[in-house]
XYZ file of C-alpha atoms in Angstrom:
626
model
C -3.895 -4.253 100.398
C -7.267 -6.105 100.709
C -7.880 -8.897 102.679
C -10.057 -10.805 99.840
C -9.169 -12.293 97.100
C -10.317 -11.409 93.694
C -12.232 -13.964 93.081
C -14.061 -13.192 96.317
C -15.216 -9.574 95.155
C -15.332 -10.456 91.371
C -19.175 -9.720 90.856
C -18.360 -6.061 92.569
C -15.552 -5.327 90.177
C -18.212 -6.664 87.338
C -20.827 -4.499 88.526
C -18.634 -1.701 88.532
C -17.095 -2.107 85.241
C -20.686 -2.490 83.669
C -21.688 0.712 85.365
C -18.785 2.516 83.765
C -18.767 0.952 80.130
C -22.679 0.978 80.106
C -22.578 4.587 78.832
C -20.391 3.822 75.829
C -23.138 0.866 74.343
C -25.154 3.308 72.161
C -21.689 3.748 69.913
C -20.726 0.401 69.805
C -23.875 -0.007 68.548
C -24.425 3.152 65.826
C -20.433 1.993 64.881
C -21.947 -1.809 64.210
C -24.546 -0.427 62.014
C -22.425 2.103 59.751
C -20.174 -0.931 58.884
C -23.461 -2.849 58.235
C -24.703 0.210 55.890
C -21.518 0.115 53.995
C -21.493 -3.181 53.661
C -24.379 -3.157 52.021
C -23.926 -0.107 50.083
C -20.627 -1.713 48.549
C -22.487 -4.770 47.458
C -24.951 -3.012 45.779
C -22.336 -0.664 44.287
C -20.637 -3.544 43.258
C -23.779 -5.654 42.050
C -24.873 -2.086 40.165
C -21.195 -1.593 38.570
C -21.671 -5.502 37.278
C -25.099 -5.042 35.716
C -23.757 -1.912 34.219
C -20.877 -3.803 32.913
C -23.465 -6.364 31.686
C -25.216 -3.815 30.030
C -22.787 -2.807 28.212
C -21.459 -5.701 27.697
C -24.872 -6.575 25.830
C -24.900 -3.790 24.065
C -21.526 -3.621 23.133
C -22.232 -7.206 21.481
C -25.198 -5.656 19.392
C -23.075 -3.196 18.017
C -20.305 -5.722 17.429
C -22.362 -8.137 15.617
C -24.094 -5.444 13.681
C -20.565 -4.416 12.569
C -19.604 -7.904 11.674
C -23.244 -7.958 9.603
C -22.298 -5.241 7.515
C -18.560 -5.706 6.796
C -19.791 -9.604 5.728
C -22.111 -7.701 3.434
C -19.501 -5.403 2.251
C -16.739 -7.836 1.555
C -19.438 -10.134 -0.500
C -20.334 -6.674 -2.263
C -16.673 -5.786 -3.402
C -17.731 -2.702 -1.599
C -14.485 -1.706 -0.055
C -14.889 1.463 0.522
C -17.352 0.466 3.339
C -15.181 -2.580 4.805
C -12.906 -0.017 5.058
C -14.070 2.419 6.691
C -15.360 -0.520 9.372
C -11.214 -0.757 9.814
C -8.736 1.701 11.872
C -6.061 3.672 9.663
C -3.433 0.769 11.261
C -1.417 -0.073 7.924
C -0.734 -3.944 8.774
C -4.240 -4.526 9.573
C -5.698 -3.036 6.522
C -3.481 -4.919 4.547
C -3.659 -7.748 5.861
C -7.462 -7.714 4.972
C -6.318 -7.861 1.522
C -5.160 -11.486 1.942
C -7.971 -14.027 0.995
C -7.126 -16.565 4.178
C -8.521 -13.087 6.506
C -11.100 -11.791 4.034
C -12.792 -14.992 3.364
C -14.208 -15.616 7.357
C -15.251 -12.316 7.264
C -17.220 -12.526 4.313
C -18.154 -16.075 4.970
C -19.633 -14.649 8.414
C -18.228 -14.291 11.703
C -20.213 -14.817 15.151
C -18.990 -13.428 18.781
C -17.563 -16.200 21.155
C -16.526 -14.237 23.657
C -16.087 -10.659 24.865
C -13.807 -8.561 26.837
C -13.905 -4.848 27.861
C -10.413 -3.794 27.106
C -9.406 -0.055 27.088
C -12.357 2.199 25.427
C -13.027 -0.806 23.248
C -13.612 -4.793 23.348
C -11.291 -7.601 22.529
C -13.302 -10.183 20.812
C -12.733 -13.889 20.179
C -14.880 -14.525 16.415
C -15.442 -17.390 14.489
C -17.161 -18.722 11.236
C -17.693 -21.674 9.285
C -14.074 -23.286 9.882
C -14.627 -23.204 13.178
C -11.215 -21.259 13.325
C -11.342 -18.516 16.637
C -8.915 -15.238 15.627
C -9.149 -12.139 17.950
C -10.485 -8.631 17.063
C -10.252 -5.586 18.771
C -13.288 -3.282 18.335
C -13.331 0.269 18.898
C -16.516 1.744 20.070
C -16.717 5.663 19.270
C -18.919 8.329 18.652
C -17.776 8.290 15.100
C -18.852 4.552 14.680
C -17.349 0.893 15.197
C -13.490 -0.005 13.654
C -11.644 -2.975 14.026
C -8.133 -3.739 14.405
C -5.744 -5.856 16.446
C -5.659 -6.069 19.922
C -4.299 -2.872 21.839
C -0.413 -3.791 23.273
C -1.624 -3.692 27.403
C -3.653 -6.565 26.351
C -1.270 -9.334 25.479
C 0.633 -8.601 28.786
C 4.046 -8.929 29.885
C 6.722 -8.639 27.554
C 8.950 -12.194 27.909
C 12.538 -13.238 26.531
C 13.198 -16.915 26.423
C 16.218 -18.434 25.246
C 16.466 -20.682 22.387
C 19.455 -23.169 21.009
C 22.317 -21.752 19.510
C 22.393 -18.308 21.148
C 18.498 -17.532 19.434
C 15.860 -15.859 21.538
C 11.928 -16.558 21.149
C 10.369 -13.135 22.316
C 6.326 -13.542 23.322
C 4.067 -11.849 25.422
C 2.175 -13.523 28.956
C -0.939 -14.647 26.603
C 0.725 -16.526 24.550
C 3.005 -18.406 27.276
C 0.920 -21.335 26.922
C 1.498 -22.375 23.083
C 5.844 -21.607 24.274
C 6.941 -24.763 24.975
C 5.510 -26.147 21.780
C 6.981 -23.147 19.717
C 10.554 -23.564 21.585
C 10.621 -27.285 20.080
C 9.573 -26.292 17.003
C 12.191 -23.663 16.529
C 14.810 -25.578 17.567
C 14.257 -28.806 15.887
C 13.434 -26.106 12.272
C 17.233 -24.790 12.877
C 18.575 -27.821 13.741
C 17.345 -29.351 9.874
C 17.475 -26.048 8.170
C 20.878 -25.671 9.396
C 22.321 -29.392 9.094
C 26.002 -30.097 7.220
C 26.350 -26.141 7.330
C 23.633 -25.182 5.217
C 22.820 -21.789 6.743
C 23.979 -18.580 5.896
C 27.029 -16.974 7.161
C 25.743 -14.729 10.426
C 22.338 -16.004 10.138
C 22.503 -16.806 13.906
C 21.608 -15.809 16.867
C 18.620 -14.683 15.617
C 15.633 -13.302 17.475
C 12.282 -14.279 16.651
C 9.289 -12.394 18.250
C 5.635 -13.979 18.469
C 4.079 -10.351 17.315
C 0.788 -8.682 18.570
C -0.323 -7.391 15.259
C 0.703 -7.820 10.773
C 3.669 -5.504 11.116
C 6.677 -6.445 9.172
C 10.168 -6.029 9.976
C 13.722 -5.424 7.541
C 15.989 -5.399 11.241
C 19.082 -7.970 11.102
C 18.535 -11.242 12.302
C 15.000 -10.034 13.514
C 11.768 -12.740 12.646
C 8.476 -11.575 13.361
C 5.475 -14.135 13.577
C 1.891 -12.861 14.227
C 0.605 -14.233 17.278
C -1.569 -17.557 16.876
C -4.423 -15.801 18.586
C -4.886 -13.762 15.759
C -3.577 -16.352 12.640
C -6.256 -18.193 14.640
C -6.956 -21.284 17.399
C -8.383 -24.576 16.459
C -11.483 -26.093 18.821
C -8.659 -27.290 21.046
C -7.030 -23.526 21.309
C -4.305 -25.093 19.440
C -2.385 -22.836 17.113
C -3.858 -23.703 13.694
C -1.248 -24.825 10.466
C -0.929 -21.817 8.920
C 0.892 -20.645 12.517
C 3.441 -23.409 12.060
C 3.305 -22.499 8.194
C 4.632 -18.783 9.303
C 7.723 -19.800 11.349
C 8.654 -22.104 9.003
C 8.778 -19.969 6.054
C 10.227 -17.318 8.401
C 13.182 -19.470 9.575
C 13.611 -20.891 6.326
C 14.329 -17.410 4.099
C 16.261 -16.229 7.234
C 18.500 -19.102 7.104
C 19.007 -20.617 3.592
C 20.764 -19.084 0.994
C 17.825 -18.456 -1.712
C 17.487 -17.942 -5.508
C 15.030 -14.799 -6.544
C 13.413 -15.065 -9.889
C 13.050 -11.658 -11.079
C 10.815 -10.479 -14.285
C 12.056 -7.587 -16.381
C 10.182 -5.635 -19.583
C 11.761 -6.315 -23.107
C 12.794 -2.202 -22.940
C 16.023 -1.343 -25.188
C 18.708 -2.389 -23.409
C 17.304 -3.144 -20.384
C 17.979 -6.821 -19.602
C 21.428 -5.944 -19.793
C 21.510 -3.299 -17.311
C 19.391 -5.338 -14.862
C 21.794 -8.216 -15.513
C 25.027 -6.010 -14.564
C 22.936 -5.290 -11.667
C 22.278 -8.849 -10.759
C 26.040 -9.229 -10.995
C 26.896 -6.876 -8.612
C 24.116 -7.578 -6.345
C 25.683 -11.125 -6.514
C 29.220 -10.378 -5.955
C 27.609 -8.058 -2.755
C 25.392 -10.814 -1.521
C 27.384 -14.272 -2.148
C 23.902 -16.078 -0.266
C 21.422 -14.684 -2.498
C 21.572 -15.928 -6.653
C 19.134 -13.128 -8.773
C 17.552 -15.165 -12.069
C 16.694 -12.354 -14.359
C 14.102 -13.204 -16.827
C 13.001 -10.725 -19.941
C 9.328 -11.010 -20.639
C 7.303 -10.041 -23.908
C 5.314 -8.267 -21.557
C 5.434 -4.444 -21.461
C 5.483 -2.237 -18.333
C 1.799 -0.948 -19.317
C 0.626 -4.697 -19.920
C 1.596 -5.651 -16.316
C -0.830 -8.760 -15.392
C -1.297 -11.664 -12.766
C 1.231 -13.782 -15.221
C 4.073 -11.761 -12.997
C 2.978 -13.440 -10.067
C 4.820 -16.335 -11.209
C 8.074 -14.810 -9.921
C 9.310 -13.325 -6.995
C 9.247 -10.001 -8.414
C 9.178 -7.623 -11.071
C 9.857 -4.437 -12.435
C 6.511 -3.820 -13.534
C 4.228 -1.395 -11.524
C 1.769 -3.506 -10.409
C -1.929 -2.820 -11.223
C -4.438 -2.287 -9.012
C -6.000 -5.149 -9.743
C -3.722 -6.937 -8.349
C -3.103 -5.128 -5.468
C -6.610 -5.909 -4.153
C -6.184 -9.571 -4.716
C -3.218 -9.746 -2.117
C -0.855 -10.599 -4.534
C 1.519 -7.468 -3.507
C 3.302 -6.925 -0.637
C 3.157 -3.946 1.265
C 6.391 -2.736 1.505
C 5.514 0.501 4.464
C 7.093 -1.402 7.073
C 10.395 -2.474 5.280
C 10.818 1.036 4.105
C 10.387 2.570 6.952
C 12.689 0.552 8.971
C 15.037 0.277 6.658
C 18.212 2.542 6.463
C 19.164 1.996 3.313
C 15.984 2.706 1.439
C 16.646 6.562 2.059
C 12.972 7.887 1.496
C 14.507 11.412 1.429
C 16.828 10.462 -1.890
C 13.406 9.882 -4.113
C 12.120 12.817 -6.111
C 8.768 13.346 -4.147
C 6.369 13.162 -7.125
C 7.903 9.501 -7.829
C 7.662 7.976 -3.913
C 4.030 9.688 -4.058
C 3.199 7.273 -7.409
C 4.256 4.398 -6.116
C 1.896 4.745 -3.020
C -1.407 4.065 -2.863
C -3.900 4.418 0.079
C -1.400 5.507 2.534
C 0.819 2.444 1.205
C 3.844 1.400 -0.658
C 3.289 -0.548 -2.820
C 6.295 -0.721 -5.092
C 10.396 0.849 -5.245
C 9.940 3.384 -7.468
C 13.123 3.039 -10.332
C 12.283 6.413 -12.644
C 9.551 8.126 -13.968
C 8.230 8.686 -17.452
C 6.990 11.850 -19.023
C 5.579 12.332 -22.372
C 5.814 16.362 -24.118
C 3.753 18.020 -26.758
C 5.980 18.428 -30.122
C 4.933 20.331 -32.988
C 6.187 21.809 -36.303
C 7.639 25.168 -36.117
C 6.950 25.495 -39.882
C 3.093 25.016 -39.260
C 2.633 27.108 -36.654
C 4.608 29.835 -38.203
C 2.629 29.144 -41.500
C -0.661 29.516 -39.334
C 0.548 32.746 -37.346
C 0.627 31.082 -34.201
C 3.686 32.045 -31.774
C 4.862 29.270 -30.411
C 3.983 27.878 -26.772
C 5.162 29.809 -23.917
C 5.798 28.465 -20.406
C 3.035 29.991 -18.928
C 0.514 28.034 -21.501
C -3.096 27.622 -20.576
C -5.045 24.296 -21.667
C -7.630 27.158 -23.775
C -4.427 27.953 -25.378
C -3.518 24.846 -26.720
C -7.033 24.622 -27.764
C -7.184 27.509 -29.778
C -3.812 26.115 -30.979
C -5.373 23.022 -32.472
C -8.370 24.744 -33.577
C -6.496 27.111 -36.037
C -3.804 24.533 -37.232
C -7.119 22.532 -38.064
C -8.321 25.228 -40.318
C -5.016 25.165 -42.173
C -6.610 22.079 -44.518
C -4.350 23.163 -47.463
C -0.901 23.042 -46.213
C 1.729 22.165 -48.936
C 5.055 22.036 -47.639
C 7.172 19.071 -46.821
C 7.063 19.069 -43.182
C 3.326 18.283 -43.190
C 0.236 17.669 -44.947
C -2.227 19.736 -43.204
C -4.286 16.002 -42.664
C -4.210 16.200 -39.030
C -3.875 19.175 -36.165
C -3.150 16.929 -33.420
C -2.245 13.284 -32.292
C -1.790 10.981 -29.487
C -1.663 7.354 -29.255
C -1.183 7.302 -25.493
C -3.756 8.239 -22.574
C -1.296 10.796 -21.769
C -3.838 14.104 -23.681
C -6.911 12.545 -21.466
C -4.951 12.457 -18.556
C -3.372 16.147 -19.096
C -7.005 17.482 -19.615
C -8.514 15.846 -16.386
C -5.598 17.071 -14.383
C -5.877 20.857 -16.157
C -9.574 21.138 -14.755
C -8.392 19.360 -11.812
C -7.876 20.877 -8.160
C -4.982 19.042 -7.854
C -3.027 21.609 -5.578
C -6.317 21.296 -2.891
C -5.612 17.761 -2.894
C -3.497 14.938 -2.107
C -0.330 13.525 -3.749
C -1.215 11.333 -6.352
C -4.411 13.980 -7.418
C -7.526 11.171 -7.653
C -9.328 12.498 -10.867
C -13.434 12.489 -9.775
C -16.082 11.065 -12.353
C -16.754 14.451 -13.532
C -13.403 15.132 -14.703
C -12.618 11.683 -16.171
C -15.842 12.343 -18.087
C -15.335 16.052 -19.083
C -11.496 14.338 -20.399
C -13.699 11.826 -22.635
C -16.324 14.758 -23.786
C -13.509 16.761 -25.248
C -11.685 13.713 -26.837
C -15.297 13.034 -28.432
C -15.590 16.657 -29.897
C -12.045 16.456 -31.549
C -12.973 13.413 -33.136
C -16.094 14.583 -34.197
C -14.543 17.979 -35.967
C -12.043 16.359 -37.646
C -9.075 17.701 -35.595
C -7.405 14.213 -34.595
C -7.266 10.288 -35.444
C -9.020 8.453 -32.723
C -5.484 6.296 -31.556
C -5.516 7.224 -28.098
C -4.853 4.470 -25.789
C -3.627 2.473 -28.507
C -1.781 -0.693 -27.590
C 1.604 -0.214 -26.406
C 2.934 -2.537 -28.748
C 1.518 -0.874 -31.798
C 2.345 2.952 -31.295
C 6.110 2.444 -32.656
C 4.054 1.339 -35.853
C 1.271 4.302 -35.637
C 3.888 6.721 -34.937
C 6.366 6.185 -38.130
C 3.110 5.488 -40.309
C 1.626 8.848 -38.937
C 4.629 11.204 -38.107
C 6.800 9.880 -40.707
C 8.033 11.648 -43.960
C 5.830 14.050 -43.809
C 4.080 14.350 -40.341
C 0.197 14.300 -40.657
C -0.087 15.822 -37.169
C 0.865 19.216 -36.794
C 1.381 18.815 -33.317
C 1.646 15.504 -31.523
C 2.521 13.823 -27.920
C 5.496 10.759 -27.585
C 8.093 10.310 -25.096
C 11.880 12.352 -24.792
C 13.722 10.314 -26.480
C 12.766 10.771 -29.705
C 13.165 14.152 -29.928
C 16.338 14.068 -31.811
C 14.248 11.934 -34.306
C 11.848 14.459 -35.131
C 14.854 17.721 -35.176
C 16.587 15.570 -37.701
C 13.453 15.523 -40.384
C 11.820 19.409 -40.406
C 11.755 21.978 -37.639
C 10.303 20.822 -34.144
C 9.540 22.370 -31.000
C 8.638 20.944 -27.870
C 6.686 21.883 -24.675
C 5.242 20.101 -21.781
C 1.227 19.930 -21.478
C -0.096 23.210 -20.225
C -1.162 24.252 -16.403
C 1.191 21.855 -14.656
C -1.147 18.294 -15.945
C 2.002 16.649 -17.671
C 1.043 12.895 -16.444
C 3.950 11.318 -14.439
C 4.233 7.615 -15.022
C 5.943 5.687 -12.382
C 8.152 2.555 -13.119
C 9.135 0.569 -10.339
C 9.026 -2.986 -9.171
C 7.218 -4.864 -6.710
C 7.549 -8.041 -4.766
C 4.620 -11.231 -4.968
C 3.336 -11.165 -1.545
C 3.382 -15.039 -2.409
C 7.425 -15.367 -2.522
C 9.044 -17.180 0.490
C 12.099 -14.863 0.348
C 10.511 -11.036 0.769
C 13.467 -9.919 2.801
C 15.834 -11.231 0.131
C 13.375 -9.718 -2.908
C 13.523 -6.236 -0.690
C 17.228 -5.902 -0.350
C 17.731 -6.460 -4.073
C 14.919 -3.536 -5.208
C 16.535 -1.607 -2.805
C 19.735 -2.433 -4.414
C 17.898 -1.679 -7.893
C 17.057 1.500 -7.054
C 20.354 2.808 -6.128
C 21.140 1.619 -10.116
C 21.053 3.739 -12.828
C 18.561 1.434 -15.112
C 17.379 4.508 -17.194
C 19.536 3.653 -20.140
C 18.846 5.912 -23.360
C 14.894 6.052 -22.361
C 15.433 9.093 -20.784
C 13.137 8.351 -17.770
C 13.670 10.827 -14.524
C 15.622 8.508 -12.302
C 13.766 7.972 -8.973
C 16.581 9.206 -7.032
C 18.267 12.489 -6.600
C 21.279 11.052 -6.264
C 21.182 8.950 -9.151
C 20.491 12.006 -11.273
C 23.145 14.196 -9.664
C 25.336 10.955 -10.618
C 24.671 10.635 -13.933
C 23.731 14.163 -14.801
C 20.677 13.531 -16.070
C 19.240 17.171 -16.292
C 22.378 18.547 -17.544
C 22.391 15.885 -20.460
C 19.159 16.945 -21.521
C 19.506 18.594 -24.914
C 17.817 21.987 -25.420
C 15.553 22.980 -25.614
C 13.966 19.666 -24.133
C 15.599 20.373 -20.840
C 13.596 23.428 -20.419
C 10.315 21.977 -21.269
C 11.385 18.538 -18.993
C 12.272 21.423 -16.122
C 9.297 22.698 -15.901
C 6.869 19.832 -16.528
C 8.535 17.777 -13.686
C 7.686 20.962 -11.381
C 4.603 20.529 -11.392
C 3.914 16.936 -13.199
C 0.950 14.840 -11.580
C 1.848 11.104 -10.857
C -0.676 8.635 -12.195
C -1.185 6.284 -8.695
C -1.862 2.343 -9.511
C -5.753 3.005 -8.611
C -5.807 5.570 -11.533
C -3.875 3.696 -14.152
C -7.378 1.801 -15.334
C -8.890 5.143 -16.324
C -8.960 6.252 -20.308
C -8.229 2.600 -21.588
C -9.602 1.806 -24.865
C -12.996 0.402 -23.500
C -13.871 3.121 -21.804
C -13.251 5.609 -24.789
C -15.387 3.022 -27.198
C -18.176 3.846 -24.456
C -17.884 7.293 -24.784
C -17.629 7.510 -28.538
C -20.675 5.380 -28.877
C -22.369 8.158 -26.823
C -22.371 6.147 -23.534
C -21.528 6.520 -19.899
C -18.519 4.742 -19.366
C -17.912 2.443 -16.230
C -15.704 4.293 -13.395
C -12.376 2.347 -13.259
C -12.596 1.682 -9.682
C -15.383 0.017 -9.940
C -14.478 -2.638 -12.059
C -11.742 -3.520 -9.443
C -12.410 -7.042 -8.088
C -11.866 -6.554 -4.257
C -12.093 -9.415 -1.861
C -12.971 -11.741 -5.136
C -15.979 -10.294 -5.816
């Protein structure tokens, strides 16, 4: 051991600790450098990633407001085939866009508050003249800009809260803020709605979700709200009224036992099928009273005086399906048990759709046939249609019965070769030169085909070969058809509905065939529900209901359902040979879809007679008011 100290030999043991470490300085020193260099190389990969981000950010907001130029433009147009194709193929969106209180800002003009990179796309907070701020999700894509709601990963965590009486209030981490004012209002809603027992038997515990997009839902006790965010924020980033509006109404049909007014057609014996329905529907439902009301109104008349009622067994038109006023029903049937999509006859679900949307329950459909007199044809050598018919062949049909202008016997005159007083001969003819197989159920006719229909009705006008009657009013064909195929018939062969073909056996000889190469027209009867009622869950369960009904009567419509035919035999009651010809027209019958049901009314035939161009249907559609 040493005699010193440390202290006395501390410079030595310095001296020789710097002589061994002093090798080791040039790697302390390369070490403190790389750290420098990545320090700075982050930074400026970080500072690089943010202009990039700003970049895009900028020019993300070009193409956003550019977007928001031209679907302002569009809406203001009427032009929806370009708003829509500004959209995403999400159902609940698009139709929501239907609804004035969301098309108006956008036509009024919406500008870009603020902007978020969310996903491949950007969530954007807009607002217009009321000062109202709604979020917009906007996908950006080689194939152009769409908008749509908010993808799901943006609203955050999914929350369950617990509300009075065993109720939950379901919401996502965005919307935590606006809670406690929602749990208040919930609770203090139920408390009134329910007060000295008012609400319904099992009403309760209900859940009611603050939803990220317009979907609907038909589950028990389930209430869906949109989220504020996108019914929109006031100045404050208050939920707005018509949030408030929404769980009220919501809490209110769920809750209180309701009364449905419900519009039927003055159809033979109708109103007292649909009020044995009612009845039952009733007895079924003690917490729901159905008011059925007959109208003079008939199902090809179907205007915006329905809207007065809950519902209606009217197809609705397509007029008024791009005003808002109809309810699209994809969500309830598709989450609904009980509607059994698989039960309805294909053709008939397909003509109650419309733009990937359902629009009304479909209750039966309605075909017209061709009849004509045995005697003539057998007086003009003609043998009588076969099923494998050809539109030339009913041409050449026509053609020769037309030469027959001195017919004597009883049966008919000789005055006329053929006769309609529906739309049901254009119709057939547009669907016969018609790709309908190539194309989608309902077949869209194209302008040239509508126009080639009204080219041929013009030419058997102009030879002589038929009346002009077709589209006559509804209410007047009973009239035209006794006056015209009375005692005798004028037409040799002629076009009206099934069930008055024991009518026309009972006078002279008749046959009866459906219209050639698969084009019989297929018209859909159904009802819909106002998108205006403050009981849609109520209105649902009871078309539902409906359509499980056989409402048919003696009209001799196709019910809707399979099963409703299988019940009340419907083929097998058929009388020969109309069953045959009803057979095989059904095969391969084309429904008319609500967008087609303006085309070959009577102003656009006066067009064409006159020697004029007639207006496309669709483009006399008022969308988004305009």
């Amino acid at each position: 051991m040493s005699d010193r100290f440390d202290w006395e030999h501390a410079d030595e043991i310095d001296e020789r600790r710097l002589a061994v470490e002093a090798p080791s300085a040039p790697g302390k020193k390369r070490w403190r450098m790389f750290v420098a260099l990545l320090l700075v190389a982050v930074v400026a990969l970080v500072a690089g990633y943010v202009v990039v981000v700003r970049q895009a950010t900028i020019e993300a907001t070009a193409t956003i407001r550019l977007a928001l130029d031209v679907a302002r433009d569009a809406c203001r147009a009427g032009d929806e085939e370009l708003f829509f194709s500004l959209q995403t193929g999400d159902r609940a969106w698009r139709a929501s866009l239907l609804q004035p209180e969301f098309y108006e800002p956008i036509c009024a003009g919406q500008s870009i508050v603020d902007l978020q990179p969310v996903d491949t796309g950007y969530v954007a907070t807009l607002t217009g003249d009321d000062d109202i701020r709604r979020l917009s999700y906007f996908q950006l894509t080689n194939a152009g800009t769409r908008r749509t709601t908010p993808p799901i990963g943006y609203w955050g965590k999914r929350y369950v809260l617990p509300l009075s009486g065993g109720n939950e209030l379901i919401f996502r981490k965005i919307d935590e803020p606006f809670t406690p004012r929602i749990v208040a209002f919930v609770d203090e809603k139920v408390q009134a709605l329910c007060a000295d027992g008012g609400c319904r038997d099992g009403a309760q515990p209900f859940t009611l979700e603050i939803h990220q997009n317009f979907r609907r839902t038909i589950a028990p006790n389930k209430l869906y709200v949109p989220s504020p965010r996108l019914l929109g924020l006031d100045a404050n980033s208050n939920p707005t009224p018509a949030f408030w509006e929404a769980i009220s109404t919501e809490l209110a049909a769920h809750l209180r036992p309701g009364v449905i007014r419900f519009a039927v057609p003055p159809l033979p014996y109708q109103a007292i099928l649909y009020d044995d329905a009612a009845a039952e529907f009733m007895r079924q439902n003690p917490d729901i009273v159905v008011q059925i009301e007959t109208l003079d109104l008939l199902p090809e008349e179907t205007n915006e005086s329905l809207l007065a009622y809950d519902g209606a067994a009217y197809p609705p038109s397509a007029a008024m399906i791009a005003a808002g006023s109809v309810l699209d029903l994809t969500d309830y049937a598709v989450g609904d048990p009980n509607f059994q999509s698989a039960d309805f006859y294909k053709p008939l679900l397909a003509g109650a759709q419309w733009r990937n949307h359902l629009w009304f329950v479909p209750h039966a459909g309605q075909m017209r046939f061709l009849y004509y007199d045995r005697n003539a044809y057998q007086l003009a050598g003609l043998p009588e249609p076969s099923p494998d018919r050809q539109w030339s062949d009913l041409e050449s049909d026509i053609e020769a019965l037309h030469g027959m202008t001195t017919a004597t016997f009883d049966g008919w005159n000789g005055e006329w070769a053929f006769l309609d007083a529906t739309r049901d001969i254009l119709f057939a003819h547009a669907y016969a030169n018609a790709d309908c197989a190539m194309r989608p159920v309902p077949c869209a006719l194209t302008g040239q085909e509508v126009g080639d229909a009204l080219d041929w009705y013009r030419t058997i006008l102009d030879e002589g070969i038929a009346p002009d009657l077709a589209a006559s009013p509804p209410a007047d064909r009973l009239r035209l058809m006794a006056n015209e195929q009375g005692v005798p018939r004028r037409a040799a062969v002629w076009v009206d509905d099934a069930v008055n073909y024991e009518h026309y056996l009972q006078m002279w000889p008749v046959g009866v065939s459906p219209f050639p190469a698969g084009s019989t027209p297929l018209w859909v009867h159904g009802s819909f529900i106002n998108r205006r009622s403050e009981r849609p869950h109520d209105v649902w369960r009871w078309l539902v209901f409906l359509s499980h009904q056989p409402l048919n009567g003696p009209l001799r419509y196709v019910p809707a359902r399979q099963s409703i035919a299988r019940q009340t035999r419907y083929w097998q009651s058929l009388p020969q040979p109309l069953q045959a010809a009803a057979l095989q027209a059904f095969r391969t019958a084309q429904p008319v879809w609500p967008g087609g049901h303006g085309t070959f009314l009577r102003g656009q035939l006066d067009e064409a007679l006159r020697g004029n161009s007639p207006a496309n249907p669709a483009s006399t559609v008022r969308w988004f008011g305009h």
